[in-house]
Amino acid sequence: MTDIHVVILAAGQGTRMKSQLPKVLHPVGGRPMVERVLRVARSLEPASITLVVGHRADVVREHLRGFPDLSFVVQQPQLGTAHALQQSEPVLAGKTGTVILLSGDVPMLTAATVGRLADTHASAHAAATVVTANLERPYGYGRIVRANGRIARIVEERDASPAERHITEINSGIYAFDLPPLFDALRGIASQNAQGEFYLTDLVAIYNRRKMPVETLLIENAQEIRGINSRTELAEVSRLVRQQKNEELMAAGVTLIDPATTYIGPDVEIGADTVIHPNVTIEGQTRIGAACEVQGHVRIVDATIGDRVSVLNFCLIVGSQVADGVTIGPFAHVRPDCVVGSGAKIGNFVELKKTTLGPGAKASHLSYLGDATIGANVNIGAGTIVCNYDGTRKQQTVIEDGAFVGSDTQLIAPVTIGRGAYIGTGTTVREDVPAGALAVSAGKQRNIEGWVERKKTAAKT
């Protein structure tokens, strides 16, 4: 089988984006656009992947350091697409097979289309194969000029004649090339055009003059080859990507009450019969089980949520694990590294930070629980605060199974509340409480009769 080598062009500055961030690192549907292209490239199981970088190359390299199979070459200055591809010659020198050329700012291209491109190119024994599409409004794209039904050349918008601008078949910028003749042919490209750049599109005419076969792959879904050059296009493509994800989830049995206001990342998994209300954002590596309900204005990031979980309005859950049958919210904040046991309840205005809340435990209102291990069936009263920071480092609090913590309690870490212990309302706990004990720190209440009237009289004199 012929080796496949993928080259991805990602050197451009993207001036219309008006951003310090390299264009290819802008996220589309929750993932940087160049990462989407890389995932498609990997679907070919190529012998090599080369990324051509230029503008802020160091930033792109650093962002993609998690792709160990990736080679980088630098295009500096940026003198056009042919010049960009030429920069990969040192990496590909001496190799044979097929080069699949992708663009780092075309994130909707599918693995199926790239696979068809490779197959079409191989079966036709072509020197080059061009992916094309028909657009009703082809403004801005290079046009496919045909002679006797076959591709003769590609003309860029700026260089096209009025008649050529009426052609609706456009060049996608996605190609397959036979590797052995490629770089010699690239050296034959001149920069005699409106931009003074070396256009890769000129390679088609060069191959035709050399009697080398050039094929095309016409795709039906032109959305796949949409490039991104502005913030407006970024938003439009992101909307289409989110719509695809939402449709996949609904087809799998998830109810999205208002898909237009539901933002779900590409790697999110959600079980059947779960209901997602409007204005919900679910990101990262989140997994949500079956028969859950996520109400409005909730954000969940990198969390694992069990079955039959209810997340009420205006909650934030990040980097945590939530077991089956839990209720969270409204207005709750579960910060990273929390574990919430089955059947537990986290009520309104409760915040958890690096805390384990045992099965059946309840923190129903207005509490902060940080760096704590809380056992099964513990009751946390309203206004409870775990004072976990001593000014130097975070300290641990342990509340064992079945303990009852009264309202307006402060737990000064490090401290342990024993199994089944009771903490009286308004207590400041500075020492460990033995199992089954009652801890109180408030003094006896004293009422001073007539105090209010005497105060009013004194104020008048």
Coordinates of C-alpha atoms in Angstrom, one line a residue:
M1 CA 0.0 0.0 0.0
T2 CA 1.3 3.5 -0.9
D3 CA 2.4 5.6 1.9
I4 CA 0.4 8.7 2.7
H5 CA 2.1 11.9 3.9
V6 CA -0.1 14.8 5.2
V7 CA 1.0 18.4 5.0
I8 CA -1.1 21.0 6.7
L9 CA -0.7 24.7 5.8
A10 CA -0.9 26.9 9.0
A11 CA 1.5 29.7 8.4
G12 CA -0.8 32.7 7.7
Q13 CA -1.3 35.6 10.0
G14 CA -5.1 35.9 9.4
T15 CA -5.0 39.7 9.4
R16 CA -8.8 39.9 9.2
M17 CA -9.2 38.1 12.5
K18 CA -7.4 41.1 14.2
S19 CA -6.0 38.9 16.9
Q20 CA -2.7 38.2 18.6
L21 CA -3.7 34.6 18.7
P22 CA -2.7 32.7 15.5
K23 CA -5.7 32.1 13.4
V24 CA -5.5 28.3 13.4
L25 CA -5.6 28.3 17.2
H26 CA -9.0 30.0 17.4
P27 CA -11.6 27.5 18.7
V28 CA -14.4 26.1 16.5
G29 CA -17.1 24.4 18.5
G30 CA -14.8 24.0 21.5
R31 CA -11.6 22.8 19.7
P32 CA -8.9 24.9 18.0
M33 CA -9.5 24.6 14.3
V34 CA -6.1 23.2 13.5
E35 CA -6.7 20.4 16.0
R36 CA -9.8 19.4 14.1
V37 CA -7.7 19.2 10.9
L38 CA -5.1 17.2 12.7
R39 CA -7.7 14.6 13.8
V40 CA -8.9 14.3 10.2
A41 CA -5.3 13.8 9.1
R42 CA -4.7 11.1 11.6
S43 CA -7.7 9.2 10.3
L44 CA -5.6 8.3 7.2
E45 CA -3.0 6.6 9.4
P46 CA -0.3 8.5 7.5
A47 CA 3.4 7.8 7.5
S48 CA 4.0 11.4 8.5
I49 CA 2.2 14.7 9.3
T50 CA 4.0 18.0 8.7
L51 CA 2.6 21.4 9.8
V52 CA 3.8 24.4 7.9
V53 CA 3.9 27.3 10.4
G54 CA 4.9 31.0 10.1
H55 CA 3.1 33.7 12.0
R56 CA 3.8 33.2 15.7
A57 CA 5.2 29.8 15.0
D58 CA 6.4 29.3 18.5
V59 CA 2.9 29.7 19.9
V60 CA 1.5 27.1 17.5
R61 CA 4.3 24.7 18.3
E62 CA 3.8 25.1 22.0
H63 CA 0.0 24.6 21.7
L64 CA 0.5 21.4 19.7
R65 CA 3.2 19.9 21.8
G66 CA 0.8 17.1 22.7
F67 CA 1.0 15.7 19.2
P68 CA 4.3 13.8 19.3
D69 CA 4.0 12.5 15.7
L70 CA 3.9 16.0 14.2
S71 CA 6.8 17.6 12.3
F72 CA 7.1 21.4 11.9
V73 CA 8.6 23.5 9.1
V74 CA 8.6 27.3 9.0
Q75 CA 7.5 29.4 6.1
Q76 CA 9.1 32.8 6.5
P77 CA 8.2 35.1 4.8
Q78 CA 4.8 33.9 3.6
L79 CA 5.0 34.0 -0.2
G80 CA 1.9 31.9 -1.1
T81 CA 0.7 28.4 -1.0
A82 CA 3.2 26.9 -3.4
H83 CA 6.0 28.4 -1.4
A84 CA 4.5 27.0 1.8
L85 CA 4.3 23.5 0.5
Q86 CA 7.9 23.8 -0.7
Q87 CA 9.0 24.2 2.9
S88 CA 8.1 20.6 3.6
E89 CA 10.6 19.3 1.1
P90 CA 13.4 18.6 3.7
V91 CA 10.9 16.4 5.6
L92 CA 9.6 14.5 2.6
A93 CA 12.9 14.3 0.6
G94 CA 13.6 10.7 -0.4
K95 CA 10.1 9.5 0.4
T96 CA 7.5 8.1 -2.0
G97 CA 3.8 7.8 -2.0
T98 CA 1.0 10.5 -1.8
V99 CA 0.9 13.9 -0.3
I100 CA -2.4 15.0 1.1
L101 CA -2.4 18.7 1.4
L102 CA -4.9 20.2 4.0
S103 CA -5.5 23.7 5.3
G104 CA -5.3 24.5 9.0
D105 CA -8.2 26.9 8.7
V106 CA -10.7 24.5 7.0
P107 CA -12.0 22.7 10.1
M108 CA -15.2 21.1 8.8
L109 CA -13.6 18.7 6.4
T110 CA -14.5 15.2 7.3
A111 CA -12.4 12.0 7.5
A112 CA -14.8 10.4 5.0
T113 CA -14.0 13.1 2.4
V114 CA -10.3 12.9 2.9
G115 CA -10.5 9.1 2.6
R116 CA -12.3 9.5 -0.7
L117 CA -9.7 11.9 -1.9
A118 CA -6.9 9.4 -1.2
D119 CA -8.8 6.6 -2.9
T120 CA -9.8 8.7 -5.9
H121 CA -6.2 9.8 -6.4
A122 CA -4.8 6.3 -6.1
S123 CA -7.4 4.7 -8.4
A124 CA -6.9 7.3 -11.1
H125 CA -3.1 7.1 -10.9
A126 CA -3.1 10.8 -11.0
A127 CA -0.2 13.3 -10.5
A128 CA -2.6 15.6 -8.7
T129 CA -6.2 15.5 -7.5
V130 CA -8.2 18.6 -6.5
V131 CA -11.2 18.7 -4.2
T132 CA -13.9 20.9 -5.7
A133 CA -17.4 22.0 -5.0
N134 CA -20.2 24.1 -6.6
L135 CA -21.2 27.3 -4.9
E136 CA -24.0 29.6 -5.9
R137 CA -21.9 32.6 -4.7
P138 CA -18.3 31.6 -5.4
Y139 CA -16.9 35.1 -4.6
G140 CA -13.4 34.9 -3.2
Y141 CA -12.6 31.3 -4.3
G142 CA -10.4 30.1 -7.2
R143 CA -12.4 28.9 -10.1
I144 CA -12.0 25.5 -11.8
V145 CA -11.6 26.1 -15.6
R146 CA -12.3 22.9 -17.6
A147 CA -11.6 22.0 -21.2
N148 CA -13.5 19.0 -22.7
G149 CA -14.8 18.2 -19.3
R150 CA -11.4 17.9 -17.6
I151 CA -9.7 20.4 -15.4
A152 CA -7.4 22.6 -17.4
R153 CA -6.3 25.2 -14.8
I154 CA -7.4 27.0 -11.6
V155 CA -7.7 30.8 -11.7
E156 CA -7.8 32.9 -8.6
E157 CA -10.5 35.4 -8.0
R158 CA -8.2 38.4 -8.4
D159 CA -6.8 37.1 -11.7
A160 CA -10.1 35.8 -13.2
S161 CA -11.7 37.4 -16.2
P162 CA -15.4 38.4 -16.0
A163 CA -16.4 35.2 -17.7
E164 CA -14.3 33.1 -15.4
R165 CA -15.9 34.7 -12.4
H166 CA -19.2 33.3 -13.4
I167 CA -17.9 29.8 -13.0
T168 CA -19.5 28.2 -9.9
E169 CA -17.1 25.2 -9.4
I170 CA -14.5 26.3 -6.9
N171 CA -11.1 25.1 -5.7
S172 CA -11.2 24.0 -2.0
G173 CA -7.4 24.2 -1.5
I174 CA -7.4 20.5 -0.6
Y175 CA -5.3 18.3 -2.8
A176 CA -3.6 15.0 -3.3
F177 CA -0.2 14.9 -5.0
D178 CA 2.0 12.1 -6.3
L179 CA 5.2 12.7 -4.3
P180 CA 8.1 12.0 -6.6
P181 CA 7.4 14.8 -9.2
L182 CA 6.0 17.3 -6.8
F183 CA 8.9 19.5 -5.7
D184 CA 10.4 19.7 -9.1
A185 CA 7.1 20.9 -10.4
L186 CA 6.8 23.4 -7.6
R187 CA 10.0 25.0 -8.6
G188 CA 8.5 25.8 -12.0
I189 CA 5.8 28.1 -10.5
A190 CA 6.2 31.8 -11.1
S191 CA 4.8 34.7 -9.1
Q192 CA 3.3 36.6 -12.1
N193 CA -0.1 37.4 -10.5
A194 CA -2.0 40.2 -8.8
Q195 CA -0.5 39.2 -5.4
G196 CA 3.1 38.6 -6.4
E197 CA 2.9 35.2 -4.7
F198 CA 3.6 31.6 -5.7
Y199 CA 0.2 30.0 -6.2
L200 CA -0.1 26.3 -5.8
T201 CA -3.1 26.4 -8.2
D202 CA -0.6 27.0 -11.0
L203 CA 0.6 23.4 -10.6
V204 CA -2.5 22.2 -12.4
A205 CA -1.6 24.0 -15.6
I206 CA 2.1 22.8 -15.3
Y207 CA 1.0 19.2 -14.9
N208 CA -1.3 19.5 -17.9
R209 CA 1.6 20.9 -20.1
R210 CA 3.7 18.0 -18.9
K211 CA 0.9 15.5 -19.9
M212 CA 0.6 14.4 -16.3
P213 CA -3.0 13.4 -15.3
V214 CA -4.9 15.7 -13.0
E215 CA -8.2 14.6 -11.5
T216 CA -10.9 16.3 -9.4
L217 CA -13.1 15.1 -6.6
L218 CA -16.4 17.0 -6.6
I219 CA -18.1 17.0 -3.1
E220 CA -21.8 17.6 -2.5
N221 CA -21.5 19.3 0.9
A222 CA -19.7 22.5 0.2
Q223 CA -19.8 23.4 3.9
E224 CA -17.0 21.0 4.5
I225 CA -14.5 23.2 2.7
R226 CA -15.5 26.5 4.3
G227 CA -12.4 28.4 5.3
I228 CA -12.2 30.8 8.2
N229 CA -10.7 34.3 7.6
S230 CA -12.7 36.5 9.9
R231 CA -14.5 36.6 13.2
T232 CA -17.8 36.5 11.4
E233 CA -16.8 33.3 9.5
L234 CA -15.5 31.8 12.8
A235 CA -18.9 32.3 14.4
E236 CA -20.8 30.9 11.4
V237 CA -18.7 27.8 11.2
S238 CA -18.8 27.3 14.9
R239 CA -22.6 27.4 14.8
L240 CA -22.6 24.7 12.1
V241 CA -20.2 22.5 14.1
R242 CA -22.3 22.9 17.3
Q243 CA -25.4 22.1 15.3
Q244 CA -23.8 18.8 14.0
K245 CA -23.0 17.8 17.6
N246 CA -26.4 18.6 18.9
E247 CA -28.0 16.6 16.1
E248 CA -25.9 13.6 16.9
L249 CA -26.9 13.8 20.5
M250 CA -30.6 14.1 19.7
A251 CA -30.4 11.2 17.3
A252 CA -29.0 9.2 20.3
G253 CA -31.9 10.0 22.5
V254 CA -30.9 13.2 24.3
T255 CA -33.5 15.9 24.6
L256 CA -32.3 19.4 23.8
I257 CA -35.1 21.8 24.5
D258 CA -33.5 24.6 22.6
P259 CA -30.5 23.5 20.5
A260 CA -29.8 27.0 19.4
T261 CA -28.8 28.1 22.9
T262 CA -27.2 24.8 23.9
Y263 CA -23.4 24.7 23.6
I264 CA -21.9 21.2 23.8
G265 CA -18.3 20.4 23.2
P266 CA -17.1 17.8 20.6
D267 CA -15.9 15.3 23.2
V268 CA -18.9 15.4 25.4
E269 CA -20.9 12.2 25.9
I270 CA -24.5 12.3 27.2
G271 CA -26.8 9.3 27.9
A272 CA -30.3 8.7 26.5
D273 CA -33.3 10.3 28.1
T274 CA -31.3 13.1 29.6
V275 CA -32.9 16.5 29.2
I276 CA -30.9 19.6 28.6
H277 CA -32.6 23.0 29.1
P278 CA -31.8 26.3 27.3
N279 CA -28.6 28.2 27.9
V280 CA -26.5 25.3 29.0
T281 CA -22.7 24.9 28.2
I282 CA -21.1 21.5 28.5
E283 CA -17.4 21.4 27.7
G284 CA -14.2 19.3 27.7
Q285 CA -14.2 15.6 28.5
T286 CA -17.6 15.7 30.3
R287 CA -19.6 12.5 30.6
I288 CA -23.3 12.7 31.6
G289 CA -25.3 9.6 32.3
A290 CA -28.8 8.6 31.4
A291 CA -32.1 10.2 32.5
C292 CA -30.5 13.3 34.0
E293 CA -31.9 16.8 33.9
V294 CA -29.7 19.8 33.4
Q295 CA -31.6 23.1 33.9
G296 CA -30.9 26.5 32.4
H297 CA -27.8 28.6 32.7
V298 CA -25.6 25.6 33.8
R299 CA -22.0 25.1 32.8
I300 CA -20.3 21.8 33.2
V301 CA -16.6 21.3 32.3
D302 CA -14.5 18.1 32.4
A303 CA -16.9 16.4 34.8
T304 CA -18.4 12.9 35.1
I305 CA -22.0 12.9 36.0
G306 CA -23.9 9.6 36.8
D307 CA -27.4 8.6 36.0
R308 CA -30.6 10.3 37.2
V309 CA -28.7 13.4 38.3
S310 CA -30.6 16.8 38.6
V311 CA -28.5 19.9 38.1
L312 CA -30.7 22.9 38.8
N313 CA -30.5 26.4 37.4
F314 CA -27.3 28.5 37.5
C315 CA -24.8 25.9 38.6
L316 CA -21.1 25.5 37.7
I317 CA -19.4 22.0 37.9
V318 CA -15.8 21.7 36.9
G319 CA -13.4 18.7 37.0
S320 CA -15.4 16.6 39.4
Q321 CA -17.3 13.3 39.7
V322 CA -20.9 13.1 40.6
A323 CA -22.6 9.7 41.3
D324 CA -26.1 8.5 40.5
G325 CA -29.2 10.2 41.9
V326 CA -27.5 13.4 43.1
T327 CA -29.3 16.8 43.2
I328 CA -27.2 19.9 42.7
G329 CA -28.3 23.6 42.9
P330 CA -29.7 26.0 42.2
F331 CA -26.7 28.4 42.3
A332 CA -24.2 25.7 43.4
H333 CA -20.5 25.7 42.6
V334 CA -18.6 22.4 42.5
R335 CA -14.9 23.2 41.9
P336 CA -12.3 20.8 40.6
D337 CA -11.4 17.5 42.3
C338 CA -14.7 17.0 44.1
V339 CA -16.4 13.6 44.5
V340 CA -20.1 13.6 45.2
G341 CA -21.6 10.3 46.4
S342 CA -24.8 8.7 45.3
G343 CA -28.0 10.3 46.4
A344 CA -26.2 13.3 47.9
K345 CA -27.7 16.8 47.8
I346 CA -25.9 20.1 47.2
G347 CA -28.3 22.9 47.6
N348 CA -28.5 26.6 46.7
F349 CA -25.4 28.7 47.2
V350 CA -23.2 25.8 48.3
E351 CA -19.6 25.7 47.2
L352 CA -17.4 22.6 47.2
K353 CA -13.6 22.6 46.7
K354 CA -11.5 19.4 46.7
T355 CA -14.2 17.8 48.8
T356 CA -15.6 14.3 49.0
L357 CA -19.3 14.3 49.9
G358 CA -20.4 10.8 50.9
P359 CA -23.6 9.0 49.8
G360 CA -26.8 10.5 51.1
A361 CA -25.0 13.5 52.6
K362 CA -26.7 16.9 52.4
A363 CA -25.5 20.4 52.3
S364 CA -28.7 22.2 51.5
H365 CA -27.9 25.9 51.8
L366 CA -25.3 28.6 52.0
S367 CA -22.2 26.6 52.8
Y368 CA -18.5 26.5 51.9
L369 CA -16.9 23.0 52.1
G370 CA -13.2 23.0 51.1
D371 CA -10.5 20.3 51.5
A372 CA -13.0 18.1 53.3
T373 CA -13.8 14.4 53.5
I374 CA -17.5 14.1 54.5
G375 CA -19.0 10.7 55.1
A376 CA -22.3 9.1 54.3
N377 CA -25.6 10.6 55.5
V378 CA -23.9 13.6 57.1
N379 CA -26.1 16.7 57.4
I380 CA -24.5 20.1 56.9
G381 CA -26.5 22.9 58.3
A382 CA -27.0 26.3 56.6
G383 CA -24.2 28.8 56.8
T384 CA -21.5 26.1 57.6
I385 CA -18.0 27.2 56.7
V386 CA -14.9 24.9 56.5
C387 CA -12.0 27.3 57.4
N388 CA -9.4 25.3 55.4
Y389 CA -6.6 27.9 55.0
D390 CA -4.4 28.8 57.9
G391 CA -2.6 31.6 56.2
T392 CA 0.2 29.3 54.9
R393 CA -1.4 26.1 53.6
K394 CA -4.7 24.4 53.2
Q395 CA -5.7 22.0 56.0
Q396 CA -8.0 19.0 55.9
T397 CA -11.3 18.5 57.6
V398 CA -12.9 15.0 58.2
I399 CA -16.6 14.6 59.1
E400 CA -17.4 10.9 59.6
D401 CA -20.6 9.1 58.7
G402 CA -23.9 10.2 60.2
A403 CA -22.6 13.4 61.8
F404 CA -24.9 16.4 62.2
V405 CA -23.5 19.8 61.8
G406 CA -25.8 22.6 62.9
S407 CA -26.3 25.9 61.1
D408 CA -23.8 28.8 61.3
T409 CA -20.9 26.5 62.2
Q410 CA -17.2 27.2 61.6
L411 CA -14.9 24.2 61.3
I412 CA -11.3 25.3 61.9
A413 CA -9.1 22.8 60.0
P414 CA -7.4 20.5 60.6
V415 CA -10.3 19.0 62.6
T416 CA -12.1 15.6 62.7
I417 CA -15.8 15.2 63.6
G418 CA -16.4 11.7 64.7
R419 CA -19.1 9.3 63.6
G420 CA -22.6 10.3 64.6
A421 CA -21.4 13.4 66.5
Y422 CA -23.6 16.6 66.8
I423 CA -22.4 20.1 66.4
G424 CA -24.6 22.7 68.0
T425 CA -25.8 25.7 66.1
G426 CA -23.4 28.6 66.0
T427 CA -20.4 26.5 67.1
T428 CA -16.8 27.3 66.2
V429 CA -15.0 23.9 66.2
R430 CA -11.3 24.2 66.9
E431 CA -10.7 20.7 68.3
D432 CA -11.6 17.1 67.3
V433 CA -15.1 16.0 68.3
P434 CA -15.4 12.4 69.4
A435 CA -17.9 10.0 67.9
G436 CA -21.4 10.4 69.4
A437 CA -20.5 13.6 71.2
L438 CA -22.2 17.0 71.2
A439 CA -20.0 20.0 70.6
V440 CA -21.1 23.6 71.5
S441 CA -19.2 26.8 71.9
A442 CA -21.9 29.5 72.2
G443 CA -22.5 30.9 75.7
K444 CA -25.9 30.8 77.5
Q445 CA -28.5 33.2 76.1
R446 CA -29.2 36.2 78.4
N447 CA -32.2 38.5 77.9
I448 CA -32.1 42.1 79.3
E449 CA -35.7 43.2 79.9
G450 CA -36.6 46.9 79.0
W451 CA -33.3 47.5 77.3
V452 CA -34.8 48.8 74.0
E453 CA -37.1 51.4 75.8
R454 CA -34.2 52.6 77.9
K455 CA -32.1 53.0 74.7
K456 CA -34.8 55.1 73.0
T457 CA -35.2 57.4 76.1
A458 CA -31.5 57.9 76.3
A459 CA -31.3 58.9 72.6
K460 CA -34.0 61.7 73.2
T461 CA -32.1 63.4 76.1

